[in-house]
Every structure is written in C-alpha cells, then in structure tokens.
Amino acid sequence: MRILVVDDTEAVLLLISRFVEALGHVAIPARDGGEAIRIWREARPDLVLMDMMMPVVSGAEAAATIKAEAGETWVPIVFVTGIGEESRLAEAIEQGADDYINKPVNLRVLEAKLKAFQRTLALNRKVREQSAKLADYYARAEEEKRVVQHLMEQMVNAERLSDAQLEYWLSPAESLSGDMIAAARTPGQVLHLMLADGIGHGLTAALNVLPLTQPFYSMTEKGYAIPDILVEMSKKVRQVLPIGRFVAVVLIAIDEANGCIEVWNGGMPTVLVVNDAGEVCHRWASRHLPLGITETHDVETATERFYFDSPGTVVAYSDGLIEARSADGQSFGLQRLQQVLNVPAQQRLAGVQADLDMHLRETTHHDDISLVLGHFGTRLRGVVADEGRRLAPAVLSALLKGGEPAWQYALQLGAAELKYLNTVPFMMSFINEIQALAPYQSDVFLILTELFTNALDHGLLRLDAGQKQAPGGRERYLAARTNGLAQLESGRIDIELTGLRSDGRNVLKIHVRDTGAGFDWRAGIAVAGADQGQGTGLALVRALSSALIFRDPGNDVVAYYLLDTPPALRAGLS
C-alpha cells in the first residue's frame, strides 16, 4: 500500500515511516494538515495515518477534506492520538475517520491494523471493479434492449396492427417481450394474424421471435397461404436459433369473402371462437409442436378450418395470461377468461385487462402476457362493378382486335410444376413490380386466383363444386383437391398477363387456358350468386372485371380489368 504518514513531530514521523516501509509499504511523509491535503491530491495514497494536533490545518480538518474529495472512493484514515485528545477524536471519527491508535504507538498493534485495512482495501477494490463491470454491463444491456426494441418495432410494423378487425394487448414481464403479435393482409384482403411466444422472457426470448417476421410479412403480401408461410418460418427458426431454442406459434387467417377462419396452433394455448352472444362456439387446441423442435420437412402444416355465417371474434393468447398468479397463488385460468369474454365484442379487451388487474392486485406477472382479438363477420356482399369500370362494346371490340401492348408476362405450367408451385403468389412478385398495377393488387389477385383455381379444379382435376354445399362438403372438397393434385400426371395451364393501351385507357388483360374438358361456367356463376352469396367465386370475378369472356367448353377465359379507376374491391367492403 501507499501510506500517507502525517505528523508535525519529526521523530514520530520518521519512526512510523520507517516501520511502514519495513512492512513492505510505501511511506509518503507530510508535516501538517495542509501539506497532507496537497500530497493526497497529488499522490492519492491508499491509506492515511494522521496526527490529531498539527499546525496550519488540524488532523480532523484535513481528514474531513480528504473524505469529502474522495467521494465514493474509500480512503481509510487512522488517527494517531495523544493523551487528552479523546473528545476531539470522537468528533473526528463522526466526520469520517475510520480508526485510531494511541501514542506512544504500539508497533505490533499498528502492524495488525495495517494488515486488516489492507485486506479490507483489497475487498473494496474488488467490489469497485465488479461494480464498474456491472455498470458497464448494465449500460450495454440497456443499449442492446434499445436496439432490439427498435428492431422489433420496425419488423413488427405497428401500423398494420391498427387493422379495423384487430384488437390486441401485450404486457411484457420485463422491458422486452418474448411474445410477438403481427398482422397483415394478403392481396385478396384475407387477414393474417400471428401470435408467437419465445422461450422465457426478456431480451433472449425477444430475439427468438424476430426471425418469424420476415417470412410472415413478405409471404402474406404476396398472397401465400398459412402452410407455405409455416415452412419458411420453420426454415428461418432452424437456421437462426441455436439448438434447444424454439418458438410456440399460432397463425390465423380470417377470410371474410369465403366465411372461413383457418388456424395452425403449434404449442400455444387453445384458440377460441366467441360469437356475439359471448358463447364459445369453436376451439383449436394445440395439435402441433412449436417451431424449431423438428426438422422443417417433419413439420405438419395442415390447418384446421371453421366456417362462419354470423359475426364473432377469434381469441388467441399466450400462457402468460391464463397462468398469471394472484398473491395467494391462484392462476387466472381459462374458465375465468371465458367468463370475462361473455360481454359485447367491443368490451372484451378492456374487460380482460380490468379483470386481470383485479386478479393480480398488488402482485406483478412473471411471464409475458399477450391477447389477440380478431373480429369477423364483415363480408364482401353485393359487390357491383362501377359502371365507370365497364368497357363499352366499342372499346372491348377494339381490344379484341388487338390493343397496343405495353408489356406481357406469360407462364406455362405442366402437371409436375402444378404440384409444387404456388402459382398466384409467385406471379404477384411480378405484378407488384408493375407500377400501373400497384393500386389494384387486391382486385388482380382475386381475379387471377379464381380463374386459376377454376382451371385447376374444374378443368384438370374435374372436381364437382356442388359438393361444397353439403354438410362438411368443403373439407371433403379440399381433401379431394389435394389427392387429385398429387395424382395428376398430365395437363397444362397457360396464363398470360398483358398491359394494353386502347383509346387512351389502360387495361389489364388476364388470359387463362387449360387443357381439361372445361366446365359449365354459366352454372358456376349462377351457383356462386345464389348459394354462396354475391362477391364470391365467379360472381366476384364478373363484378370486379370490366369484361369477362368464357369460350366454350369453359377451358379458355379472358378477363379485362380497367385501370385508372378506383379499385372495386375497396368499395365493396362493408
């Protein structure tokens, strides 16, 4: 140690200094309090042996100054006192001195005290080093949290969470949440919702769920279905996260046009459907493993569907909600959640929040809490094309004779390609790049999807659309479609998109041909309008298109879509 020895008596100063050096320390002498203060400021010694009574500045005054300037740094000060200085000693110790030793100095006692202070100083120094490391770690951790929070805000895209059909609540257990809520719409206006829950909570859990955002948003924007998105999500999780990390996920698709809710639940609590009367009318328990546990090729991507004909709400939540414990250890529970949801739809979110606050009272939840309410029941009904969108016979005749093509995109798919290529989302990648089509992506997606589906289902696979009307018929129809596509050995579908310019108007021509036997397209339009509700199937295509022309036997169809007018789909949403 470096020890400042302060005494105005030269003999005592010399004695103590020599003894200190004999013990292996460095002695720094000072002959009064003022000199002691100056030397301390310059040399910053580890310990001070201070005489009480000195000229210029007393020992007590010098000790108080040194203690004040040292701040949080501990500098032990030991007073060397003579007889009769006890009253001043008590005052000095109250002002910050750490110990004292009487004159004449007992060198054995002095040695023991110096060893004790040396041990304490070593511990103090170690504590200060650890405190500095902790402060640095805290600063870096806070910066990392800030960066991750910014990334999450950017990647989750809060603007999309303002969808009119969506309400949500997220309450993290720490500054960052391991739960993630995301929402986006396909070009066909199907609402995709995602609720993900990473292992644990805080920064690590938040980083676990980040890889899911890119495939969710990019593939939803192109019109991919939930099974396709799941495959890419699994690839991302397997690629990015270390072994042993996984993410529980629920994906929901609300298709107003077809009155269908599609759900994939991998490791999340049971998803509920609550009607407007507050009754739970359907449930989706977890039937799949969380993403990241199995190889991507082993992930079962089959979804479960619920068809609705009246308004209601899809309710998804993390286990942090139902497992939130009160002060007496009682969980909030699923039963209580269902009871709270038995109120009008617009009161459900606030009702859950208020009831959970009452349940927790003064306690805090120890896991991230998230709740998603996806409202449904506002369908596309009675979509009628704007008369300004209809092409006059003369204009249509000019187009048929060959308008001036600005660009063309063609795709020819055989049986082998049809089995694995998700055709319409694949084509949307091109459509999204054409500036003239940007405002009309939703309408174009719906028209193209329906015409391609007709060509595949009725042209090549020869499926009977009438079976959808029977109880359970839609599921049987989808199963037949999957089996038929797997067994398809021959056939072809040709798709051509052409941007035409005629009489000063911009028009998109969509031409779809298949090599099948065709189908009764007139009956198809009639059935769609009468039984399924206006705005679905071919009835919707006819309403959206400026002109729809089938060539018998129904395996060749052209749709003309007039650009430069407001999209019809948006006007049809109620």
CSV table of C-alpha atoms in Angstrom, one decimal, residues 204-553:
chain,number,residue,atom,x,y,z
A,204,THR,CA,-33.3,-13.7,-25.2
A,205,ALA,CA,-37.0,-14.5,-25.8
A,206,ALA,CA,-37.5,-11.4,-27.9
A,207,LEU,CA,-34.6,-12.4,-30.2
A,208,ASN,CA,-36.1,-15.8,-30.6
A,209,VAL,CA,-39.3,-14.5,-32.2
A,210,LEU,CA,-37.7,-11.9,-34.5
A,211,PRO,CA,-36.9,-14.4,-37.4
A,212,LEU,CA,-40.6,-15.0,-37.9
A,213,THR,CA,-41.5,-11.5,-39.0
A,214,GLN,CA,-39.8,-11.5,-42.4
A,215,PRO,CA,-41.5,-14.7,-43.9
A,216,PHE,CA,-44.8,-13.7,-42.3
A,217,TYR,CA,-45.0,-10.2,-43.9
A,218,SER,CA,-43.3,-10.9,-47.2
A,219,MET,CA,-45.2,-14.0,-48.0
A,220,THR,CA,-48.6,-12.6,-46.8
A,221,GLU,CA,-48.1,-9.6,-49.1
A,222,LYS,CA,-47.6,-12.0,-52.0
A,223,GLY,CA,-50.8,-14.0,-51.1
A,224,TYR,CA,-49.2,-17.2,-49.8
A,225,ALA,CA,-51.3,-19.4,-47.6
A,226,ILE,CA,-50.5,-20.3,-44.0
A,227,PRO,CA,-49.0,-23.7,-44.8
A,228,ASP,CA,-46.4,-22.1,-47.1
A,229,ILE,CA,-45.6,-19.4,-44.6
A,230,LEU,CA,-45.1,-22.0,-41.9
A,231,VAL,CA,-42.5,-23.9,-44.0
A,232,GLU,CA,-40.4,-20.7,-44.4
A,233,MET,CA,-40.8,-19.8,-40.7
A,234,SER,CA,-39.5,-23.2,-39.7
A,235,LYS,CA,-36.5,-22.8,-42.0
A,236,LYS,CA,-35.7,-19.4,-40.5
A,237,VAL,CA,-36.0,-20.7,-36.9
A,238,ARG,CA,-33.9,-23.8,-37.7
A,239,GLN,CA,-31.3,-21.6,-39.5
A,240,VAL,CA,-31.0,-18.7,-37.0
A,241,LEU,CA,-31.7,-20.0,-33.5
A,242,PRO,CA,-29.3,-22.2,-31.6
A,243,ILE,CA,-30.1,-25.8,-30.7
A,244,GLY,CA,-32.6,-26.0,-27.9
A,245,ARG,CA,-34.4,-22.8,-28.7
A,246,PHE,CA,-37.9,-23.0,-30.1
A,247,VAL,CA,-40.9,-20.7,-30.6
A,248,ALA,CA,-44.6,-21.5,-30.0
A,249,VAL,CA,-46.7,-20.0,-32.7
A,250,VAL,CA,-50.4,-19.7,-33.7
A,251,LEU,CA,-51.2,-18.5,-37.2
A,252,ILE,CA,-54.8,-17.4,-38.1
A,253,ALA,CA,-56.3,-16.5,-41.4
A,254,ILE,CA,-59.7,-14.7,-41.5
A,255,ASP,CA,-61.2,-14.8,-44.9
A,256,GLU,CA,-64.3,-12.7,-45.0
A,257,ALA,CA,-65.1,-13.3,-48.6
A,258,ASN,CA,-65.4,-17.1,-48.1
A,259,GLY,CA,-66.6,-17.0,-44.5
A,260,CYS,CA,-63.7,-19.1,-43.3
A,261,ILE,CA,-61.2,-19.0,-40.4
A,262,GLU,CA,-58.1,-21.1,-40.8
A,263,VAL,CA,-55.8,-21.8,-37.8
A,264,TRP,CA,-52.5,-23.6,-37.2
A,265,ASN,CA,-51.6,-23.9,-33.5
A,266,GLY,CA,-48.1,-25.1,-32.5
A,267,GLY,CA,-47.6,-25.1,-28.8
A,268,MET,CA,-49.9,-22.2,-27.9
A,269,PRO,CA,-53.0,-22.3,-25.6
A,270,THR,CA,-56.4,-23.2,-27.1
A,271,VAL,CA,-57.7,-20.6,-29.6
A,272,LEU,CA,-61.3,-19.7,-29.1
A,273,VAL,CA,-64.2,-18.5,-31.3
A,274,VAL,CA,-66.7,-16.4,-29.4
A,275,ASN,CA,-69.9,-15.4,-31.1
A,276,ASP,CA,-71.6,-12.0,-30.4
A,277,ALA,CA,-73.7,-13.7,-27.7
A,278,GLY,CA,-70.5,-14.3,-25.8
A,279,GLU,CA,-70.6,-18.1,-26.3
A,280,VAL,CA,-67.6,-20.2,-27.2
A,281,CYS,CA,-68.7,-21.9,-30.4
A,282,HIS,CA,-65.4,-23.4,-31.5
A,283,ARG,CA,-61.9,-24.3,-30.2
A,284,TRP,CA,-58.5,-25.0,-31.7
A,285,ALA,CA,-56.3,-26.8,-29.2
A,286,SER,CA,-52.5,-27.1,-29.9
A,287,ARG,CA,-52.0,-30.1,-32.3
A,288,HIS,CA,-48.5,-29.3,-33.4
A,289,LEU,CA,-45.1,-28.9,-31.9
A,290,PRO,CA,-43.5,-25.4,-31.6
A,291,LEU,CA,-41.3,-24.3,-34.5
A,292,GLY,CA,-37.6,-25.2,-34.1
A,293,ILE,CA,-38.1,-28.6,-32.4
A,294,THR,CA,-38.3,-30.8,-35.5
A,295,GLU,CA,-36.7,-30.6,-39.0
A,296,THR,CA,-38.7,-28.5,-41.4
A,297,HIS,CA,-39.6,-31.5,-43.6
A,298,ASP,CA,-41.2,-33.1,-40.5
A,299,VAL,CA,-43.4,-30.0,-39.7
A,300,GLU,CA,-47.1,-30.9,-40.2
A,301,THR,CA,-48.6,-27.8,-41.9
A,302,ALA,CA,-52.2,-28.9,-42.2
A,303,THR,CA,-54.6,-26.2,-40.8
A,304,GLU,CA,-58.0,-26.5,-39.3
A,305,ARG,CA,-60.9,-24.5,-40.6
A,306,PHE,CA,-64.1,-23.0,-39.2
A,307,TYR,CA,-66.8,-21.7,-41.5
A,308,PHE,CA,-69.0,-18.9,-40.1
A,309,ASP,CA,-72.2,-17.3,-41.2
A,310,SER,CA,-72.6,-14.8,-38.3
A,311,PRO,CA,-70.2,-12.2,-36.6
A,312,GLY,CA,-67.9,-13.2,-33.8
A,313,THR,CA,-64.3,-13.0,-32.5
A,314,VAL,CA,-61.3,-15.2,-32.7
A,315,VAL,CA,-59.4,-15.1,-29.4
A,316,ALA,CA,-55.7,-16.1,-29.1
A,317,TYR,CA,-53.5,-15.5,-26.1
A,318,SER,CA,-50.2,-16.6,-24.5
A,319,ASP,CA,-49.9,-18.9,-21.5
A,320,GLY,CA,-48.7,-15.8,-19.5
A,321,LEU,CA,-52.4,-14.7,-19.4
A,322,ILE,CA,-54.1,-17.8,-18.0
A,323,GLU,CA,-51.1,-18.7,-15.8
A,324,ALA,CA,-50.8,-15.3,-14.2
A,325,ARG,CA,-50.9,-15.9,-10.4
A,326,SER,CA,-52.5,-13.8,-7.7
A,327,ALA,CA,-50.9,-13.2,-4.3
A,328,ASP,CA,-52.4,-16.4,-3.0
A,329,GLY,CA,-51.1,-18.5,-5.8
A,330,GLN,CA,-54.3,-18.8,-7.9
A,331,SER,CA,-54.0,-18.8,-11.7
A,332,PHE,CA,-56.2,-16.6,-13.8
A,333,GLY,CA,-57.3,-19.7,-15.8
A,334,LEU,CA,-59.1,-20.4,-19.0
A,335,GLN,CA,-62.5,-20.7,-17.3
A,336,ARG,CA,-62.3,-17.2,-15.9
A,337,LEU,CA,-61.1,-15.9,-19.3
A,338,GLN,CA,-64.2,-17.4,-21.0
A,339,GLN,CA,-66.4,-15.8,-18.4
A,340,VAL,CA,-64.8,-12.4,-19.0
A,341,LEU,CA,-65.3,-12.7,-22.7
A,342,ASN,CA,-69.1,-13.2,-22.2
A,343,VAL,CA,-69.7,-9.5,-22.9
A,344,PRO,CA,-70.3,-7.4,-26.1
A,345,ALA,CA,-67.4,-7.7,-28.6
A,346,GLN,CA,-66.3,-4.0,-28.1
A,347,GLN,CA,-66.0,-4.5,-24.3
A,348,ARG,CA,-63.9,-7.7,-24.3
A,349,LEU,CA,-60.4,-6.4,-24.4
A,350,ALA,CA,-60.9,-3.8,-21.7
A,351,GLY,CA,-62.9,-6.4,-19.7
A,352,VAL,CA,-59.9,-8.9,-19.7
A,353,GLN,CA,-57.5,-6.1,-18.8
A,354,ALA,CA,-59.6,-4.9,-15.8
A,355,ASP,CA,-60.3,-8.4,-14.5
A,356,LEU,CA,-56.7,-9.4,-14.7
A,357,ASP,CA,-55.7,-6.3,-12.8
A,358,MET,CA,-58.2,-7.2,-10.1
A,359,HIS,CA,-56.8,-10.8,-10.0
A,360,LEU,CA,-53.2,-9.7,-9.6
A,361,ARG,CA,-53.9,-6.7,-7.4
A,362,GLU,CA,-50.5,-5.6,-6.0
A,363,THR,CA,-48.6,-8.5,-7.5
A,364,THR,CA,-46.8,-8.5,-10.9
A,365,HIS,CA,-47.0,-11.1,-13.6
A,366,HIS,CA,-43.8,-13.1,-14.1
A,367,ASP,CA,-44.4,-14.0,-17.8
A,368,ASP,CA,-45.2,-12.0,-20.9
A,369,ILE,CA,-49.0,-11.6,-21.4
A,370,SER,CA,-50.5,-11.2,-24.9
A,371,LEU,CA,-54.1,-11.2,-26.1
A,372,VAL,CA,-55.3,-11.0,-29.7
A,373,LEU,CA,-58.9,-10.4,-30.7
A,374,GLY,CA,-59.7,-10.9,-34.4
A,375,HIS,CA,-63.2,-9.8,-35.3
A,376,PHE,CA,-65.0,-11.3,-38.2
A,377,GLY,CA,-68.4,-11.2,-39.9
A,378,THR,CA,-68.0,-8.2,-42.2
A,379,ARG,CA,-68.1,-9.9,-45.6
A,380,LEU,CA,-67.9,-9.0,-49.3
A,381,ARG,CA,-71.6,-8.8,-50.1
A,382,GLY,CA,-73.2,-7.4,-53.1
A,383,VAL,CA,-70.1,-6.2,-54.9
A,384,VAL,CA,-71.2,-4.5,-58.0
A,385,ALA,CA,-68.8,-3.2,-60.6
A,386,ASP,CA,-68.7,0.6,-61.0
A,387,GLU,CA,-70.3,1.5,-64.4
A,388,GLY,CA,-67.2,3.6,-65.0
A,389,ARG,CA,-65.2,0.4,-64.9
A,390,ARG,CA,-67.3,-1.4,-67.5
A,391,LEU,CA,-65.8,-1.4,-71.0
A,392,ALA,CA,-68.1,-0.1,-73.7
A,393,PRO,CA,-68.7,-2.6,-76.6
A,394,ALA,CA,-66.7,-0.5,-79.0
A,395,VAL,CA,-63.7,-0.3,-76.7
A,396,LEU,CA,-64.0,-4.1,-76.0
A,397,SER,CA,-64.2,-4.7,-79.7
A,398,ALA,CA,-61.0,-2.7,-80.2
A,399,LEU,CA,-59.2,-4.6,-77.5
A,400,LEU,CA,-60.3,-7.9,-79.1
A,401,LYS,CA,-58.8,-6.8,-82.4
A,402,GLY,CA,-55.6,-6.0,-80.5
A,403,GLY,CA,-54.9,-3.0,-78.4
A,404,GLU,CA,-51.4,-1.7,-78.2
A,405,PRO,CA,-49.5,-4.0,-75.7
A,406,ALA,CA,-47.3,-2.1,-73.3
A,407,TRP,CA,-45.9,-5.3,-71.6
A,408,GLN,CA,-46.7,-9.1,-71.4
A,409,TYR,CA,-46.0,-11.8,-68.9
A,410,ALA,CA,-46.7,-15.5,-69.7
A,411,LEU,CA,-46.4,-18.6,-67.7
A,412,GLN,CA,-47.0,-22.2,-68.8
A,413,LEU,CA,-47.3,-24.9,-66.1
A,414,GLY,CA,-47.4,-28.6,-66.6
A,415,ALA,CA,-48.6,-31.3,-64.2
A,416,ALA,CA,-45.2,-31.6,-62.4
A,417,GLU,CA,-44.9,-27.8,-61.8
A,418,LEU,CA,-48.6,-27.5,-60.6
A,419,LYS,CA,-47.8,-29.9,-57.8
A,420,TYR,CA,-45.2,-27.7,-56.1
A,421,LEU,CA,-45.5,-24.2,-57.4
A,422,ASN,CA,-47.8,-21.8,-55.6
A,423,THR,CA,-48.7,-20.1,-58.8
A,424,VAL,CA,-50.6,-16.9,-58.0
A,425,PRO,CA,-48.3,-15.7,-55.2
A,426,PHE,CA,-45.4,-16.5,-57.5
A,427,MET,CA,-46.9,-14.2,-60.2
A,428,MET,CA,-47.7,-11.5,-57.6
A,429,SER,CA,-44.0,-10.9,-57.3
A,430,PHE,CA,-44.0,-9.7,-60.9
A,431,ILE,CA,-47.3,-7.8,-60.5
A,432,ASN,CA,-46.1,-5.9,-57.5
A,433,GLU,CA,-43.2,-4.5,-59.7
A,434,ILE,CA,-45.5,-3.1,-62.3
A,435,GLN,CA,-46.3,0.5,-61.2
A,436,ALA,CA,-49.5,0.8,-63.1
A,437,LEU,CA,-50.9,-2.3,-61.2
A,438,ALA,CA,-49.8,-1.2,-57.7
A,439,PRO,CA,-53.2,0.4,-56.7
A,440,TYR,CA,-55.1,-2.7,-58.0
A,441,GLN,CA,-53.2,-5.6,-56.5
A,442,SER,CA,-56.1,-6.8,-54.4
A,443,ASP,CA,-58.6,-7.0,-57.3
A,444,VAL,CA,-56.0,-8.5,-59.6
A,445,PHE,CA,-55.1,-11.1,-57.0
A,446,LEU,CA,-58.7,-12.2,-56.6
A,447,ILE,CA,-59.4,-12.4,-60.3
A,448,LEU,CA,-56.3,-14.3,-61.0
A,449,THR,CA,-56.8,-16.7,-58.1
A,450,GLU,CA,-60.3,-17.5,-59.0
A,451,LEU,CA,-59.6,-18.1,-62.7
A,452,PHE,CA,-56.5,-20.2,-61.9
A,453,THR,CA,-58.5,-22.2,-59.3
A,454,ASN,CA,-61.3,-22.9,-61.8
A,455,ALA,CA,-58.7,-24.1,-64.4
A,456,LEU,CA,-57.1,-26.4,-62.0
A,457,ASP,CA,-60.1,-27.7,-60.0
A,458,HIS,CA,-62.7,-28.0,-62.8
A,459,GLY,CA,-60.5,-28.1,-65.9
A,460,LEU,CA,-57.7,-30.6,-64.9
A,461,LEU,CA,-59.0,-32.2,-61.7
A,462,ARG,CA,-62.7,-32.4,-62.7
A,463,LEU,CA,-63.9,-31.6,-59.2
A,464,ASP,CA,-67.6,-31.1,-58.5
A,465,ALA,CA,-68.2,-27.7,-56.9
A,466,GLY,CA,-71.7,-28.8,-55.9
A,467,GLN,CA,-70.3,-31.0,-53.1
A,468,LYS,CA,-69.3,-27.9,-51.2
A,469,GLN,CA,-72.9,-27.2,-50.4
A,470,ALA,CA,-73.4,-30.4,-48.3
A,471,PRO,CA,-72.5,-30.5,-44.6
A,472,GLY,CA,-68.8,-31.0,-44.3
A,473,GLY,CA,-68.6,-30.7,-48.1
A,474,ARG,CA,-65.9,-28.0,-48.1
A,475,GLU,CA,-63.4,-30.1,-46.2
A,476,ARG,CA,-64.1,-33.1,-48.5
A,477,TYR,CA,-63.7,-30.9,-51.5
A,478,LEU,CA,-60.3,-29.7,-50.2
A,479,ALA,CA,-59.2,-33.2,-49.5
A,480,ALA,CA,-60.2,-34.3,-53.0
A,481,ARG,CA,-58.3,-31.4,-54.4
A,482,THR,CA,-55.1,-32.4,-52.5
A,483,ASN,CA,-55.4,-36.1,-53.6
A,484,GLY,CA,-56.3,-35.2,-57.2
A,485,LEU,CA,-53.3,-32.8,-57.5
A,486,ALA,CA,-51.0,-35.5,-56.0
A,487,GLN,CA,-52.1,-38.0,-58.7
A,488,LEU,CA,-52.2,-35.6,-61.6
A,489,GLU,CA,-50.0,-36.9,-64.4
A,490,SER,CA,-50.9,-34.8,-67.4
A,491,GLY,CA,-52.4,-31.5,-68.3
A,492,ARG,CA,-51.3,-27.8,-68.6
A,493,ILE,CA,-52.4,-24.4,-67.6
A,494,ASP,CA,-51.3,-21.3,-69.6
A,495,ILE,CA,-51.6,-17.8,-68.0
A,496,GLU,CA,-50.9,-14.6,-69.9
A,497,LEU,CA,-51.0,-11.1,-68.4
A,498,THR,CA,-50.9,-8.2,-70.8
A,499,GLY,CA,-50.9,-4.5,-70.3
A,500,LEU,CA,-53.0,-2.9,-73.1
A,501,ARG,CA,-53.5,0.7,-74.1
A,502,SER,CA,-56.6,1.4,-76.1
A,503,ASP,CA,-58.4,4.7,-76.8
A,504,GLY,CA,-56.3,6.4,-74.2
A,505,ARG,CA,-57.3,3.9,-71.5
A,506,ASN,CA,-55.1,1.4,-69.7
A,507,VAL,CA,-56.4,-2.1,-69.4
A,508,LEU,CA,-55.1,-5.4,-67.9
A,509,LYS,CA,-55.9,-8.5,-69.9
A,510,ILE,CA,-55.8,-11.8,-67.9
A,511,HIS,CA,-56.0,-14.8,-70.2
A,512,VAL,CA,-56.2,-18.3,-68.6
A,513,ARG,CA,-56.3,-21.6,-70.6
A,514,ASP,CA,-56.2,-25.2,-69.5
A,515,THR,CA,-56.1,-28.5,-71.4
A,516,GLY,CA,-59.0,-30.0,-69.5
A,517,ALA,CA,-62.5,-30.8,-70.7
A,518,GLY,CA,-63.9,-27.5,-69.4
A,519,PHE,CA,-66.9,-26.9,-67.1
A,520,ASP,CA,-70.3,-25.3,-67.1
A,521,TRP,CA,-69.2,-21.7,-66.3
A,522,ARG,CA,-72.7,-20.3,-66.7
A,523,ALA,CA,-74.0,-22.6,-63.9
A,524,GLY,CA,-70.9,-21.7,-61.9
A,525,ILE,CA,-71.7,-18.0,-61.9
A,526,ALA,CA,-75.3,-18.8,-61.1
A,527,VAL,CA,-74.5,-21.1,-58.2
A,528,ALA,CA,-72.0,-18.6,-56.8
A,529,GLY,CA,-74.5,-15.8,-56.9
A,530,ALA,CA,-77.4,-17.8,-55.5
A,531,ASP,CA,-75.9,-20.1,-52.9
A,532,GLN,CA,-72.7,-18.7,-51.7
A,533,GLY,CA,-73.6,-15.0,-51.6
A,534,GLN,CA,-72.6,-12.3,-54.1
A,535,GLY,CA,-69.0,-11.4,-54.0
A,536,THR,CA,-67.6,-15.0,-54.1
A,537,GLY,CA,-66.3,-17.2,-56.8
A,538,LEU,CA,-67.0,-16.3,-60.4
A,539,ALA,CA,-69.7,-13.8,-59.4
A,540,LEU,CA,-67.0,-11.8,-57.7
A,541,VAL,CA,-64.7,-12.1,-60.8
A,542,ARG,CA,-67.5,-10.9,-63.0
A,543,ALA,CA,-68.2,-8.0,-60.7
A,544,LEU,CA,-64.6,-6.9,-60.4
A,545,SER,CA,-63.8,-7.3,-64.1
A,546,SER,CA,-64.6,-4.7,-66.8
A,547,ALA,CA,-65.4,-7.7,-69.1
A,548,LEU,CA,-65.3,-11.5,-68.6
A,549,ILE,CA,-65.4,-13.7,-71.6
A,550,PHE,CA,-65.5,-17.5,-71.5
A,551,ARG,CA,-65.0,-19.6,-74.6
A,552,ASP,CA,-66.9,-22.9,-74.5
A,553,PRO,CA,-66.4,-25.6,-73.2
